[in-house]
């Protein structure tokens, strides 16, 4: 039997990364409670805290959620849902339920995150009928295969795994009937940046090697070589959170290159200020009325330091290049 | 064989039956506390049979459980429109109104229920409770308008606050009178990142509240031919940059008047030092040192952007409450020689506002969501004529034509405002009629902008711009005291 490379994960660093799950969830909870967008499921994962979030943060999450969803839904439509979606580092994301309600479920929807986070998510699902009912409804039997560590139902699979251990990840996905021949969409939001370049390149390359027809949507930081980036890195370091892969976040070019160099055919990237201005402007106008923004330049700066990058390889010539903004 | 009319009524009956089935389904979901699905199926029932008040009534209750009070109110109202005698409808409407804070409206509906069901104990109880709340609110309003509302000042006993021997910092003399010596000592003390004793801080705050409360909402000053004034924009807690302004431009004095145009606090992490310095100078030179209110001299902004956190960290929550009271007394605008008008934000969402209107504003409050007081603190100029909805979410953006009309109507030459960061520290727009000045260089340690201030001479009232760069400051990051997620961005 081949010996696997043992990799040492610094517990503190990983803990800090896992804590970002709460950041994202509480910010989204706050934003939805203010009416930025509707998510009737998030309340089952995170309670509303008394703490207000600044308007620019809510607007940032609005752009993120709508930007990623635009590409995600585009992929689903292009493949007429005859595909798979795998969300890496999904945290407490509620996309499965959104797609179920919109009748846009792929053949199978996978989520991967640290076991600790998955356990939390599963506990919420188990104890809240509004979460479990839709899953049961898409399952062929009345019983869900769910232990404390993973869920494998017909249409929804949640796996606890370390994204830096690719052999283990692949094994677990295959156990949940991952079909490498189906067009597959990978999504990662503020995930790759917490890994070293080597680790994220391996991941991105593994996807390219394993799937012939695929798309990868990556949302994370960009333009980090400036002062703002410096400050963000310092602030996060104070929380013991390392942006180990921040070098790739240098520019839109470097974000695209990470995919192109790993065997993806095409890659595109936009910073979130651009995305914000491309999104349907009546709804953007609506959310701008929700809270008072104290300094517009700061919103712009914030948005310019995040991007959505998406890469495709299209052996089946489905026209995946058409999936864009 | 059924005729056409029969077909119609058969279809109707069928629809009604299906609607009932859907209602039952929804009721079951409701019992399971699955309110989303309950709402969904009540809605489907309503689509098949829109004339059944109970469907709306039930859906209203489901909305109440999910805290969608606006929708709950709408449904309860619909239910009552369909059936005036649907008692539950009154209850639901009253509950919605209670949740929305509309106690008088709720009371009316409870009254109706009590009249129709005089023996219903629960109805009577709810009516009495609601009645109490309405009375209480009326009482509070009455006190507020009498200005007998309790101030933090009333609960302070500054006299008995003792200064420990170990405290080596600046102290005020008996009676708390500010001197130039004290100011210099305090500024040096702050520069070394030391804390002013809370007794002195309270003494400053109590006195400056007195002084500010006597000022009109529109301050009017006259600069003589030989006099000048320096106008600064946002400083946002950047204490070391404020010290630099005093280095470059001299300390405030009778011959060196200053006007600081709002946004003294938040974002920068030395807001306490900035504001105590500015308040100190206001007390020292009340007739040649001026402060106007910015949108950050408000509770909402202070809660989010760091000032409240900083005051709580360095002093106490009670002191923050006093700051909040003092901020409410800051004037909203200043006119210079009747020709130049200064305010933090900008002009108004509607034409026809006069200087007299500004004078008459009752400013001792948090700014409302709209209206002249809100506009003065929040609006921005735009390049296009007319007005647009502001991307800030409040107030408006106003064009050169709006500025022109306002100036003409009020016989002014131009306005000076702040509120927006400018990379050069200032900007002249609207054909010279709208000037922006911003005095927080390298805003938030990240924007890389210059700061600027304006010299205005009484002889010609022509603005002279002076730019300056950021100076180093101790390693306390901006927003150090703000809600922690603010600094992190998206994760």
Coordinates of C-alpha atoms in Angstrom, one line a residue, chain B residues 219-401:
Chain B
X219 CA -24.3 80.2 13.0
X220 CA -23.6 83.6 11.4
X221 CA -20.2 85.2 11.5
X222 CA -18.6 88.2 10.0
X223 CA -15.0 88.4 9.0
X224 CA -13.6 91.9 8.9
X225 CA -11.4 93.0 6.0
X226 CA -8.3 92.1 7.9
X227 CA -9.5 88.9 9.4
X228 CA -9.3 85.3 8.1
X229 CA -10.5 81.9 8.9
X230 CA -9.2 78.4 8.2
X231 CA -11.8 75.8 7.3
X232 CA -11.1 72.1 7.7
X233 CA -13.1 69.1 6.5
X234 CA -13.4 65.6 8.0
X235 CA -10.7 64.6 10.4
X236 CA -12.1 61.2 11.5
X237 CA -10.1 60.4 14.6
X238 CA -6.7 61.0 12.8
X239 CA -5.3 62.9 15.8
X240 CA -1.7 63.0 14.5
X241 CA -2.8 64.5 11.3
X242 CA -4.8 67.1 13.3
X243 CA -1.6 68.0 15.2
X244 CA 0.1 68.4 11.9
X245 CA -2.6 70.9 10.7
X246 CA -1.8 72.9 13.8
X247 CA 1.9 72.6 13.1
X248 CA 1.5 73.8 9.5
X249 CA -1.2 76.4 10.1
X250 CA -0.7 77.5 13.7
X251 CA -2.7 76.8 16.9
X252 CA -6.1 78.3 17.1
X253 CA -6.2 81.8 18.6
X254 CA -8.2 85.0 18.4
X255 CA -6.2 85.9 15.3
X256 CA -6.2 82.4 13.9
X257 CA -9.8 81.3 13.8
X258 CA -10.8 77.8 12.7
X259 CA -14.0 76.0 11.5
X260 CA -14.0 72.2 11.6
X261 CA -16.8 70.9 9.3
X262 CA -17.9 67.7 11.0
X263 CA -16.9 64.1 11.1
X264 CA -14.4 64.5 13.9
X265 CA -14.7 60.9 15.0
X266 CA -15.0 57.3 13.8
X267 CA -12.7 55.2 11.6
X268 CA -9.5 56.7 12.9
X269 CA -8.7 55.2 16.3
X270 CA -7.7 58.4 18.1
X271 CA -11.2 59.9 17.9
X272 CA -11.3 60.6 21.7
X273 CA -8.2 62.7 21.4
X274 CA -9.4 64.6 18.4
X275 CA -12.8 65.4 19.9
X276 CA -11.5 66.5 23.3
X277 CA -9.0 68.7 21.6
X278 CA -11.6 70.3 19.4
X279 CA -14.0 70.7 22.3
X280 CA -11.2 72.2 24.4
X281 CA -10.5 74.9 21.8
X282 CA -14.2 75.6 21.5
X283 CA -14.3 76.4 25.2
X284 CA -11.1 78.4 25.0
X285 CA -12.0 80.5 22.0
X286 CA -15.8 80.3 21.8
X287 CA -16.0 83.2 19.4
X288 CA -13.4 82.2 16.9
X289 CA -13.3 78.4 16.9
X290 CA -16.3 76.8 15.3
X291 CA -17.6 73.2 15.0
X292 CA -20.3 71.9 12.8
X293 CA -22.1 68.6 13.0
X294 CA -21.2 65.8 10.5
X295 CA -23.1 62.6 9.8
X296 CA -20.7 60.9 12.0
X297 CA -21.7 62.9 15.1
X298 CA -24.7 60.5 15.4
X299 CA -25.4 57.4 17.3
X300 CA -25.8 55.1 14.3
X301 CA -22.4 55.9 12.8
X302 CA -20.7 55.9 16.2
X303 CA -22.0 52.4 16.9
X304 CA -20.6 51.0 13.7
X305 CA -17.5 52.9 13.0
X306 CA -15.6 52.9 16.2
X307 CA -16.3 56.0 18.3
X308 CA -18.7 54.3 20.7
X309 CA -16.3 51.4 21.1
X310 CA -13.3 53.8 21.7
X311 CA -15.1 55.8 24.3
X312 CA -16.3 52.6 26.1
X313 CA -12.8 51.2 26.0
X314 CA -11.1 54.4 27.2
X315 CA -13.8 55.6 29.5
X316 CA -17.4 54.4 30.0
X317 CA -20.7 53.9 28.3
X318 CA -22.1 56.7 30.3
X319 CA -19.5 59.1 28.9
X320 CA -20.4 58.0 25.4
X321 CA -24.0 58.9 26.2
X322 CA -22.9 62.3 27.2
X323 CA -20.9 62.7 23.9
X324 CA -24.1 61.7 22.1
X325 CA -26.0 64.5 23.9
X326 CA -23.3 67.0 23.1
X327 CA -23.2 66.0 19.4
X328 CA -26.9 66.7 19.2
X329 CA -26.2 70.4 20.0
X330 CA -23.6 70.9 17.3
X331 CA -24.9 73.6 14.9
X332 CA -25.7 72.4 11.4
X333 CA -24.4 75.2 9.2
X334 CA -22.5 78.4 9.2
X335 CA -22.7 81.5 7.1
X336 CA -19.7 83.8 6.6
X337 CA -20.4 87.4 5.8
X338 CA -23.7 86.3 4.5
X339 CA -21.9 85.1 1.4
X340 CA -20.4 81.7 2.0
X341 CA -22.4 78.9 3.5
X342 CA -20.7 75.9 5.2
X343 CA -22.2 72.6 6.0
X344 CA -20.9 69.0 6.3
X345 CA -23.0 67.3 3.6
X346 CA -24.7 69.6 1.2
X347 CA -27.9 71.0 -0.2
X348 CA -31.4 69.9 -0.1
X349 CA -33.7 67.3 -1.6
X350 CA -36.2 70.0 -2.4
X351 CA -36.0 73.5 -3.8
X352 CA -37.0 76.5 -1.8
X353 CA -35.1 75.9 1.4
X354 CA -34.0 79.2 2.9
X355 CA -31.5 80.2 5.5
X356 CA -34.3 81.0 7.8
X357 CA -35.5 77.4 7.4
X358 CA -32.1 76.2 8.6
X359 CA -32.1 78.6 11.5
X360 CA -35.4 77.2 12.6
X361 CA -34.3 73.5 12.6
X362 CA -34.8 71.9 16.0
X363 CA -31.5 70.1 15.9
X364 CA -31.2 68.6 19.4
X365 CA -31.9 65.1 18.2
X366 CA -30.6 62.3 16.0
X367 CA -31.1 63.4 12.3
X368 CA -34.3 62.1 10.7
X369 CA -34.3 59.9 7.7
X370 CA -35.2 62.7 5.4
X371 CA -35.7 66.5 5.4
X372 CA -33.4 69.5 5.6
X373 CA -31.5 68.4 8.7
X374 CA -30.8 65.0 7.1
X375 CA -29.7 66.7 3.8
X376 CA -27.3 69.1 5.6
X377 CA -25.5 66.1 7.0
X378 CA -25.7 63.6 4.2
X379 CA -26.2 64.9 0.6
X380 CA -23.5 65.0 -2.1
X381 CA -23.1 67.1 -5.2
X382 CA -23.2 65.5 -8.6
X383 CA -22.1 66.7 -12.0
X384 CA -25.5 66.4 -13.8
X385 CA -28.2 68.9 -13.4
X386 CA -31.1 68.0 -11.3
X387 CA -31.2 65.5 -8.4
X388 CA -30.6 61.8 -8.1
X389 CA -31.2 59.1 -5.6
X390 CA -28.0 58.8 -3.5
X391 CA -26.0 55.7 -3.6
X392 CA -25.5 56.2 0.1
X393 CA -29.1 55.2 0.6
X394 CA -30.2 58.5 2.2
X395 CA -30.7 62.0 1.1
X396 CA -29.8 62.9 -2.4
X397 CA -27.2 64.0 -5.0
X398 CA -27.7 67.5 -6.2
X399 CA -26.6 69.1 -9.5
X400 CA -25.1 72.5 -10.4
X401 CA -28.5 73.9 -11.2

